[in-house]
Amino acid sequence: MTQADAAAAPRARFRPPAVPDVEVRGFWGARIDAVASRTADILYQRCVEAGMLEQIDPDRPVPAQSIPFHLDHDFTASTVTTQMFWDSDLGKTIETAAYSLYRRPNPALEAKVDAVIDMYARLQQPDGYLSSWYQRMQPGRRWTNLRDCHELYCAGHLIEGAVAYYQATGKRKLLDVMCRYVDHIISVFGPGGQEGYCGHEEIELALVKLARVTGDERYMALAKTFIDRRGQEPHYFDGEARARGDEPKTFHFKTYEYNQSHEPVRDQDKVVGHAVRAMYLYSGMADIATEYGDDSLRVALDRLWDDLHSKRLYVTGGLGPSADNEGFTADYDLPNESAYAETCAAVGLAFWASRMLGMGPNARYADSMELALYNGAISGLSLDGATFFYENPLESRGDHHRWTWHRCPCCPPNIARLTASIGSYIYGVADDAVAVHLYGDSTARLEVGGHPVRLTQASRYPWDGAVRIEVTVEAPTRFTLHLRIPGWCPQARLAVNGGAVDLAAATRNGYATIERDWQNGDSVTLDLAMPVQRLYANPQVRQDAGRVALRRGPLIYCLEAVDNPVPPSRIRLPRQARFEARFEPDLLGGATVLAGEAEAEAVQDWDGALYRSEPPAAEPVPIRAVPYFAWDNREPGEMQVWLRGG
Amino acid sequence: MTQADAAAAPRARFRPPAVPDVEVRGFWGARIDAVASRTADILYQRCVEAGMLEQIDPDRPVPAQSIPFHLDHDFTASTVTTQMFWDSDLGKTIETAAYSLYRRPNPALEAKVDAVIDMYARLQQPDGYLSSWYQRMQPGRRWTNLRDCHELYCAGHLIEGAVAYYQATGKRKLLDVMCRYVDHIISVFGPGGQEGYCGHEEIELALVKLARVTGDERYMALAKTFIDRRGQEPHYFDGEARARGDEPKTFHFKTYEYNQSHEPVRDQDKVVGHAVRAMYLYSGMADIATEYGDDSLRVALDRLWDDLHSKRLYVTGGLGPSADNEGFTADYDLPNESAYAETCAAVGLAFWASRMLGMGPNARYADSMELALYNGAISGLSLDGATFFYENPLESRGDHHRWTWHRCPCCPPNIARLTASIGSYIYGVADDAVAVHLYGDSTARLEVGGHPVRLTQASRYPWDGAVRIEVTVEAPTRFTLHLRIPGWCPQARLAVNGGAVDLAAATRNGYATIERDWQNGDSVTLDLAMPVQRLYANPQVRQDAGRVALRRGPLIYCLEAVDNPVPPSRIRLPRQARFEARFEPDLLGGATVLAGEAEAEAVQDWDGALYRSEPPAAEPVPIRAVPYFAWDNREPGEMQVWLRGG
C-alpha cells in the first residue's frame, strides 16, 4: 500500500488486550512455557549473580563498581558502564516475571520480586527520585548526563515492570513508587522545567503504558513532551555537555544520529543510529500519534517505516548491521556473517509495528511484526529458554552461539518479556472492531463496545495455514472483524459459517473485513496457502547478490551443517530445485523442515590445491532447511540463510 | 612438484646479488623511482613527526610517552605500545634510504640519516646495549620481556639498516655500532648465556645478513641458536613471565602459536599465529638451512610451505586473514572484505620464498615470491609512493583507503625497502650457476665462479611475456643458466641464439636449465604465453564459493567501481565470457586491462522493494578489470577480486 493509503486509513484506536486476557497455546504457548518455567527464574538469578541487589538495596553497604567504564570494544570509552543500566535489567526481569505469573503461579519467584520491589521502595528518595546508579554509585550527579547515562531509560523500564506487575498480581507497590518518581520527573522536565530528554529512548513508550493504566494524562503529556523536544535547537546535549565541562564534540559516537536527536523527530526521514533506540523512539511516537491523533507524527513514521523496509531490514526482520554503533549504516548494507542484528532491535521492531497497528489494521505493519517475532526476535532465545543471542547473524562459520549471560544483559529479559506477553500482540481492540493481527491456537476474552467477546483460534500455525476462529458472545453483537491476510500468502480463502467470502472485495489494507451481528457459535475459517517460497534481495544489497532465501509462511529458513551432507557454504540451489515441507514432531520441539535436492561443489578432485583453473565439479546433494529461529539449538556448525543460487 | 622432488633438488647455495649490482628498469624501475624520489623522504619525515628522534637522541630530554599502552583494539592490552618498535621503524627507514641512494643520490636525506646514525652511536651504552625504548623510556627493564616487547626485533631491523647503509654508502658507523651491540647480545644470549629468543622473530634473518657482510660466523651461529631454542621446554616465556611476577597464562594472545614458539621449529607443521612473525621465522630458518645444509629445517620448511599454500594463502599472495592476532585462523578461512592480509606479511612471504631459493632454483618458491611481489605486497604502496595500506582486502565497499601514516608504521618502510631492493630478488648466483627467478627489463652485473657476467633483460614484463636476455662476458664462461618457467604459464618457448630448446627435456623443478660455455653476445629468448585465466578456489574456501578470479601472467586482477557501469558486487561473470587484454599507457602509470562482457542484475524493476519472489533480471554490461596492486589509486568505490560467476 502507498503512504497515501495509510494516511487515509480509518481513524480509530486499536489497543492491545491485556496479557492475561489471551490464553496462548500451540507454537507460542510452548515458548511462553519455556519462559515461565525457566527463563523468568534464570533472569532473576543472573541479576543476583551480577551483584545487582547489592547496588539497589539501601540496607547494604555501597558495593565497589564491578563493571569498568572502559569496555573491551571501547564502547563510548570512559563515560559508560553497563552497570548504570542495571535498573533497566531489573525492570525487564520484573516485567518478565509478571507475565510469567499470569501463565503459571510461581510463589517463590513472586516473593523474590516482591523483595526487589521493597528495596526500590526503600531506596526511593523523599523527593521521589529513584536510580540505584546515581543514588548509590555516583551520588551528586543526577540529571547531568542524559545523553549517555540512561537515567530516564532506566525509569522507563521500571515503569513497564511496575505496570505489568500490577496487572499480573494486583500489587500496587512498585506502580506507586514509579508514579511518585514520574511526578518528580515532571517537576524537573515537565512544563516550565528543564528541556532534557533521554539519550536512550524508552521512557516515552513506558509513560504511555503508565498513563493508560492510571488514567493520568500528565504522564501521556510528558511522553509527548519528550518526543516533541527531541532534536530541537539549541541542542540539549550540547548544553548539558558544556555544563559538565565537556566539549560536545567529544561525544564518542560523533553524531546525534546515534540517538536520533540530530533533528526534530517530525523532520526525520532516515532510520539512523543505534537500532534499539530508534525502534523505541518510533514506538513512543506511534503511541503518541495514536493517542493524540497526531498526523504530523504519523507521516514521519510512515516515511521512516518505508526507509527501514526498503533499504535496511534483514530478511529475518533483524536490523542494525553494525556492532560499532549497534545500529544502522549505509543504504542496502546488510552483511550476513557480521550482522549485529541485536535481539533487542527485532524486539523493538515488533514494538513499533504493534503500535502502528494502534492506528488501524494494516498488513504493512502486521507483516513486519510477524516477521520480526517469528524470526529475528525469537532467534534470540534458545528453545529451552536458558540461553540467549545478543547478535543474530544470518550466516555463521559455526562459531556463534547463545550464551548464558552478558555484561550488557539487555536482550535476555527483552525477548523473554516479549514472548511471555505475545498474547497482547495477537489482537487489537477498538470500540466497534477487533483486528486479528496474528494467527495461532489461542483463546481471547475481549470486550468490544462493552460486550464480552471470546475468540477461539484453532490452528497449527505457523506450521499450517488453516485457521478456524470461533466466536462466543452472550448475545448477538455487532462489530467488525478485521482478519489479516499475510503479505507472504499467495492464495487465501475465507468463509463465515461455511459461506465463502469474496476476499478481493472484503480486503482493505491487507485485512479482510467482516462487519456483522455476530451470533454465539459463529465461525470463521481462513485458509492461508503456505508454499515454499524463494526470496531474492534487491541487487543493491551487495552481500546477497546471487543468493536466495527460503520462506514458508511467516518463517524464514536456514541451512545448518548438522542437517546437511556438506557445509552450507558449498551448497548451491538450482533455480528448478523443488522442496517438500515436512513436519517433524521430534525435531527442534516439532518443526516443519524443507527437504530438497541441490548441488555442491566437489572437493575430492582438488588434490590439495588451493586454486586452479578448472571450475569445481558439481554433485547432487539432498538438503534440509530448518526455521531460522531454531538454529544453534543442536551441534554447532556452519549456518546460512542466504544460499547461493539463482 | 612433490616434497620428495624438493628434497632431491641439487644442493647448492644460491645467494642474491647485492642491490646495486642490478639496474632495474620497466615495471619495477618505475616503482623504485617512486620510492627513491618520494617514499624514502616521506618515511624519514614521518618518523620525525612521530617524535622518534626525541626518543633516540641522548642529547635531548627524555620525552613523555606519546603512544599509550592501551590501544583502541586492545592489542595486547597493557604491555605493548607501538612506540617500543620505533627503533625498527628507523631501521627500515634507514634501509629504504640506503637502497634509494643506490638509485639516486639524495645528499639531504643522506645527511639526515647520518645524523640519526650519530644519535644511535651516542646512545649506545658502553657495554654495547642499544634500545631507545629501554634506555630512555623504560630504564632498568632490559631483557625482562622478550615475549612482548620486540627488543631483539628492533636490533634486527637496525642490523638490516646498518648492512644496507654500509653497502650503499661504504659508511661503517652504524654497522660497527650494531656489531658491538650483537657482541653484547652474544654475551647475554650466546653460548653459556640466557636461553631467550625474541617474541617477534626478525633478528635471525638479520644476523645472517650481518654474518654474510662481516664474515663473522658467530653472528650466523647466534641466528641458529635463536632458531634451535625456539619452543623448547621448559618454555623461556613461561619463566620470563614468572620472573617479572606475571602469570604466564595471562599472555594476551593465549597461545604461543601466536609467536610460533608453541613447539620446537623442526616439529612445526602448521602455519599459525601472527603472520609477519611466521614469515620472518621461516625466512631465518631457510637461511640457516641453506648456510648449514640443515635438512631437518628444510623438511620442516617444506611442510610449512605446503600448509600455507594448500590452506591459507590468498590468491593475491596475501596472508593472515584475521585482525585479532594479525594472523592465521582456521584451514581454508579466507574472508575477502575483512581480510587483514597485512602488507608486511606478503613482504615476509617474498622474504621467505627468496630464501628457499637459496637452496636451489625451484618454481614452487619463485612462483609464490612473484605472486606476493606483484600483488599482495606492492598493493601496500600507492603508485605515487606517498600512501600505504596496512590491510590488503580482496573486496571493499569503497571505504578502505591508503593512509599517510599509522601509529604502528611497520608496513610503509617494509614495502619500500622491498621495492627498492627488488633487483636482488631477480637472480640467485651460485659458484657455477645463475638462476633467473624474475623477469623484467634490467641489467645485472654478476660474478659467477670469479668471472664477471652481465645479463641484460629486455622485456615489457609483466605486461608482455616476451623476454630477451643478452649475455655479456669478457671471455667464454661455463655456467648453468636456470630460467624460471612460471607455473601460471600454459605455453612457453625458449631459444638460445635463435635455436629452439626442448623445454620439456630441459626443465627441472620448474626451471629450464641451460649449461654451456657462454659467449659474449649470446642471447636467450623466452616467450611466455599470457592468456587471461580464470581461477577457482578450493570449495572448502567458503568465502570464494561460486566465485572466480582473473589472472594474466603474474598479475591478479580486480574490478573497481570507477571502471565499470555498475558496482562490482552486481556483476556476474558467465562462464563463456571472453576477455581482451589491452595495454593502456595513460591508465595507472601504464597498465594492461582486461575488457570483457558480463551480466549485472537489474535494479530498475524493483520499485523500492528490498525483497521479492521473482529473481532479478540480468542485463549485459561491459566490464573492465585492472591489476589488483593498482586498486584505490583513483576515485573510491567498490572493489572485488573474486567475482560471482561460474
Coordinates of N, CA and C in Angstrom, one line a residue, chain A residues 70 72-74 308-315 329 332-335 337 395-397 533-547 551 569-570 575 601-603 606 608-616 638 642 644 646, chain B residues 70 72-74 308-315 329 332-335 337 395-397 533-547 551 569-570 575 601-603 606 608-616 638 642 644 646:
Chain A
H70 N 35.6 1.3 31.0 CA 36.2 1.1 29.7 C 36.0 -0.3 29.3
D72 N 35.8 -3.6 26.5 CA 36.7 -4.2 25.5 C 36.6 -3.5 24.2
H73 N 35.4 -3.2 23.7 CA 35.3 -2.7 22.4 C 35.2 -1.2 22.4
D74 N 35.7 -0.6 23.5 CA 35.8 0.9 23.6 C 34.5 1.6 23.4
L308 N 13.2 2.0 6.5 CA 13.6 0.8 7.1 C 13.3 -0.4 6.2
H309 N 12.1 -0.4 5.6 CA 11.7 -1.6 4.9 C 12.1 -1.7 3.5
S310 N 12.6 -0.6 3.0 CA 13.1 -0.6 1.6 C 14.6 -0.6 1.5
K311 N 15.3 -0.4 2.6 CA 16.8 -0.3 2.5 C 17.6 -0.9 3.6
R312 N 17.0 -1.2 4.8 CA 17.8 -1.6 5.9 C 17.3 -2.7 6.8
L313 N 16.4 -3.5 6.3 CA 15.8 -4.6 7.1 C 16.3 -6.0 6.6
Y314 N 16.9 -6.7 7.5 CA 17.2 -8.1 7.1 C 16.0 -8.9 6.8
V315 N 16.1 -9.9 6.0 CA 15.0 -10.7 5.6 C 14.4 -11.5 6.8
T329 N 23.8 1.6 9.1 CA 25.0 2.1 8.4 C 24.5 2.7 7.1
Y332 N 21.2 -0.3 2.1 CA 21.4 -1.6 1.5 C 22.6 -2.3 2.0
D333 N 23.2 -1.9 3.1 CA 24.3 -2.5 3.7 C 23.8 -3.6 4.7
L334 N 23.8 -4.8 4.3 CA 23.2 -5.9 5.1 C 24.1 -7.1 5.1
P335 N 25.3 -7.0 5.7 CA 26.2 -8.1 5.8 C 25.6 -9.2 6.6
E337 N 27.3 -12.5 7.8 CA 28.0 -13.1 8.9 C 28.3 -12.1 10.0
E395 N 24.4 -15.7 8.9 CA 25.4 -16.7 8.4 C 26.4 -16.9 9.5
S396 N 26.9 -18.1 9.6 CA 27.9 -18.4 10.7 C 28.8 -19.5 10.2
R397 N 30.1 -19.4 10.6 CA 31.0 -20.4 10.3 C 31.0 -21.5 11.3
Q533 N 8.7 -20.6 -0.6 CA 8.9 -19.5 -1.5 C 10.4 -19.2 -1.5
R534 N 10.8 -18.7 -2.7 CA 12.2 -18.2 -2.8 C 12.2 -16.7 -2.7
L535 N 13.1 -16.1 -2.0 CA 13.2 -14.7 -1.9 C 14.5 -14.2 -2.4
Y536 N 14.5 -13.1 -3.2 CA 15.7 -12.5 -3.7 C 15.8 -11.1 -3.2
A537 N 17.0 -10.7 -2.9 CA 17.2 -9.4 -2.4 C 17.4 -8.4 -3.5
N538 N 17.0 -7.2 -3.3 CA 17.3 -6.1 -4.2 C 18.8 -6.2 -4.6
P539 N 19.2 -6.1 -5.9 CA 20.6 -6.3 -6.2 C 21.5 -5.2 -5.6
Q540 N 20.9 -4.1 -5.1 CA 21.8 -3.2 -4.4 C 22.3 -3.7 -3.0
V541 N 21.7 -4.8 -2.6 CA 22.3 -5.4 -1.4 C 23.4 -6.3 -1.8
R542 N 24.6 -5.8 -1.8 CA 25.7 -6.5 -2.4 C 26.0 -7.8 -1.7
Q543 N 25.7 -7.9 -0.4 CA 26.0 -9.2 0.3 C 25.1 -10.3 -0.1
D544 N 24.0 -10.0 -0.7 CA 23.0 -11.1 -1.1 C 23.0 -11.4 -2.6
A545 N 23.9 -10.7 -3.3 CA 23.8 -10.9 -4.8 C 24.1 -12.3 -5.2
G546 N 23.2 -12.8 -6.1 CA 23.4 -14.2 -6.5 C 22.9 -15.2 -5.5
R547 N 22.1 -14.7 -4.5 CA 21.7 -15.6 -3.4 C 20.2 -15.7 -3.3
R551 N 11.4 -19.2 2.3 CA 10.4 -18.8 3.3 C 9.2 -19.7 3.1
S569 N 28.0 -23.6 2.9 CA 28.7 -22.7 2.0 C 29.0 -23.4 0.7
R570 N 29.0 -24.8 0.7 CA 29.3 -25.5 -0.5 C 28.1 -25.8 -1.3
R575 N 17.8 -23.2 -9.8 CA 16.6 -22.5 -9.8 C 15.4 -23.4 -9.9
E601 N 29.7 -28.2 -4.7 CA 31.0 -28.3 -5.4 C 31.8 -29.5 -4.7
A602 N 32.3 -30.3 -5.6 CA 33.1 -31.4 -5.1 C 34.5 -31.0 -4.7
V603 N 35.0 -31.7 -3.6 CA 36.3 -31.4 -3.1 C 37.3 -32.5 -3.4
W606 N 40.5 -32.2 -5.9 CA 41.4 -31.0 -5.8 C 42.8 -31.3 -5.5
G608 N 44.7 -31.4 -3.0 CA 45.5 -30.4 -2.1 C 45.7 -29.1 -2.7
A609 N 45.1 -28.8 -3.9 CA 45.3 -27.5 -4.5 C 44.4 -26.5 -3.8
L610 N 44.8 -25.2 -3.7 CA 44.0 -24.2 -3.1 C 43.3 -23.4 -4.2
Y611 N 44.0 -23.3 -5.4 CA 43.4 -22.6 -6.5 C 43.7 -23.4 -7.8
R612 N 42.8 -23.3 -8.8 CA 43.1 -24.0 -10.0 C 42.3 -23.3 -11.1
S613 N 42.6 -23.6 -12.4 CA 41.9 -23.0 -13.5 C 40.6 -23.7 -13.9
E614 N 40.5 -25.0 -13.5 CA 39.3 -25.7 -13.9 C 38.2 -25.5 -12.8
P615 N 37.0 -25.2 -13.3 CA 35.9 -25.0 -12.3 C 35.7 -26.2 -11.5
P616 N 35.2 -26.1 -10.3 CA 34.9 -27.2 -9.4 C 33.8 -28.0 -10.1
E638 N 28.4 -24.7 10.4 CA 28.0 -23.6 9.5 C 26.5 -23.4 9.5
W642 N 21.0 -17.0 3.4 CA 21.1 -16.7 2.0 C 22.0 -17.8 1.3
R644 N 23.6 -19.7 -2.0 CA 23.9 -19.4 -3.4 C 22.9 -20.1 -4.3
G646 N 20.2 -19.4 -8.1 CA 19.5 -18.4 -8.9 C 18.1 -18.4 -8.7
Chain B
H70 N 47.6 1.3 26.1 CA 46.3 0.7 25.8 C 45.8 1.1 24.5
D72 N 43.3 1.2 20.9 CA 41.9 1.1 20.6 C 41.4 -0.4 20.5
H73 N 42.2 -1.2 19.8 CA 41.7 -2.5 19.6 C 42.2 -3.5 20.6
D74 N 42.7 -3.0 21.8 CA 43.0 -3.8 22.9 C 44.1 -4.7 22.6
L308 N 50.8 -23.6 4.1 CA 50.4 -22.3 3.7 C 49.8 -22.3 2.3
H309 N 50.4 -23.0 1.4 CA 50.0 -22.9 0.0 C 48.8 -23.7 -0.3
S310 N 48.4 -24.7 0.6 CA 47.3 -25.5 0.3 C 46.0 -25.1 1.1
K311 N 46.2 -24.2 2.1 CA 45.1 -23.9 3.0 C 44.9 -22.5 3.4
R312 N 45.9 -21.6 3.3 CA 45.8 -20.3 3.9 C 46.4 -19.2 3.2
L313 N 46.6 -19.3 1.9 CA 47.2 -18.2 1.2 C 46.1 -17.5 0.3
Y314 N 45.9 -16.2 0.3 CA 45.0 -15.6 -0.6 C 45.6 -15.7 -2.0
V315 N 44.7 -15.6 -2.9 CA 45.0 -15.7 -4.4 C 46.0 -14.5 -4.8
T329 N 44.1 -18.2 11.0 CA 42.9 -18.7 11.7 C 42.8 -20.2 11.3
Y332 N 41.5 -23.0 5.4 CA 40.6 -22.5 4.3 C 39.7 -21.3 4.7
D333 N 40.1 -20.6 5.8 CA 39.4 -19.4 6.2 C 40.0 -18.2 5.5
L334 N 39.4 -17.7 4.5 CA 40.0 -16.6 3.7 C 38.9 -15.6 3.3
P335 N 38.4 -14.9 4.4 CA 37.4 -13.8 4.1 C 38.0 -12.7 3.2
E337 N 36.5 -9.3 2.3 CA 36.4 -7.9 2.7 C 37.1 -7.7 4.1
E395 N 38.3 -7.4 -1.2 CA 37.0 -6.8 -1.6 C 36.8 -5.6 -0.7
S396 N 36.1 -4.6 -1.2 CA 35.9 -3.4 -0.5 C 34.6 -2.8 -0.9
R397 N 33.9 -2.2 0.1 CA 32.7 -1.5 -0.3 C 33.0 -0.1 -0.7
Q533 N 43.4 -15.8 -17.5 CA 43.0 -17.1 -16.9 C 42.0 -16.9 -15.8
R534 N 41.1 -17.9 -15.7 CA 40.2 -17.9 -14.5 C 40.7 -18.8 -13.5
L535 N 40.6 -18.3 -12.2 CA 41.0 -19.2 -11.1 C 39.8 -19.4 -10.2
Y536 N 39.7 -20.7 -9.8 CA 38.7 -21.1 -8.9 C 39.3 -21.5 -7.6
A537 N 38.7 -21.2 -6.5 CA 39.2 -21.6 -5.2 C 38.7 -23.0 -4.8
N538 N 39.5 -23.7 -4.0 CA 39.0 -25.0 -3.5 C 37.7 -24.7 -2.8
P539 N 36.7 -25.6 -3.0 CA 35.4 -25.4 -2.5 C 35.3 -25.3 -0.9
Q540 N 36.4 -25.7 -0.3 CA 36.5 -25.6 1.2 C 36.7 -24.1 1.6
V541 N 37.1 -23.3 0.7 CA 37.1 -21.9 1.0 C 35.7 -21.3 0.8
R542 N 35.0 -21.2 1.9 CA 33.6 -20.9 1.8 C 33.4 -19.5 1.3
Q543 N 34.3 -18.6 1.5 CA 34.1 -17.2 1.1 C 34.2 -17.0 -0.4
D544 N 34.8 -18.0 -1.1 CA 35.0 -17.9 -2.6 C 34.1 -18.8 -3.4
A545 N 33.2 -19.5 -2.7 CA 32.3 -20.4 -3.4 C 31.5 -19.7 -4.4
G546 N 31.5 -20.3 -5.6 CA 30.7 -19.7 -6.7 C 31.4 -18.5 -7.3
R547 N 32.7 -18.3 -7.0 CA 33.3 -17.1 -7.5 C 34.6 -17.5 -8.4
R551 N 43.4 -13.8 -13.8 CA 44.8 -13.7 -13.7 C 45.3 -13.5 -15.1
S569 N 29.8 -5.7 -7.2 CA 29.0 -6.7 -6.5 C 27.8 -7.1 -7.3
R570 N 27.4 -6.3 -8.2 CA 26.2 -6.6 -9.1 C 26.6 -7.3 -10.4
R575 N 30.3 -18.2 -17.6 CA 31.5 -19.0 -17.9 C 32.1 -18.8 -19.2
E601 N 22.8 -7.8 -12.4 CA 21.4 -7.8 -12.0 C 20.8 -6.4 -12.1
A602 N 19.6 -6.3 -12.7 CA 19.0 -5.0 -13.0 C 18.3 -4.5 -11.7
V603 N 18.4 -3.2 -11.5 CA 17.7 -2.7 -10.3 C 16.5 -1.9 -10.6
W606 N 12.7 -2.9 -9.5 CA 12.4 -3.3 -8.1 C 11.4 -2.5 -7.4
G608 N 11.4 0.0 -5.4 CA 11.6 0.2 -4.0 C 11.5 -1.0 -3.1
A609 N 11.3 -2.2 -3.7 CA 11.3 -3.4 -2.8 C 12.7 -3.8 -2.4
L610 N 12.7 -4.3 -1.2 CA 14.0 -4.8 -0.7 C 14.1 -6.3 -1.0
Y611 N 13.0 -7.0 -0.9 CA 13.0 -8.5 -1.2 C 11.8 -8.8 -2.1
R612 N 11.9 -9.8 -2.9 CA 10.8 -10.2 -3.7 C 11.0 -11.7 -4.1
S613 N 9.9 -12.3 -4.7 CA 10.0 -13.7 -5.0 C 10.5 -13.9 -6.4
E614 N 10.4 -12.9 -7.2 CA 10.9 -13.0 -8.6 C 12.4 -12.8 -8.7
P615 N 13.1 -13.6 -9.4 CA 14.6 -13.4 -9.4 C 14.9 -12.1 -10.2
P616 N 16.0 -11.5 -9.8 CA 16.4 -10.2 -10.6 C 16.6 -10.5 -12.0
E638 N 33.5 0.5 -4.8 CA 33.6 -0.9 -4.6 C 34.7 -1.5 -5.3
W642 N 37.4 -11.5 -6.2 CA 36.6 -12.7 -6.5 C 35.2 -12.3 -7.0
R644 N 31.5 -13.0 -8.8 CA 30.5 -14.0 -8.9 C 30.5 -14.6 -10.3
G646 N 30.6 -18.6 -12.8 CA 31.0 -20.0 -12.9 C 32.3 -20.2 -13.6

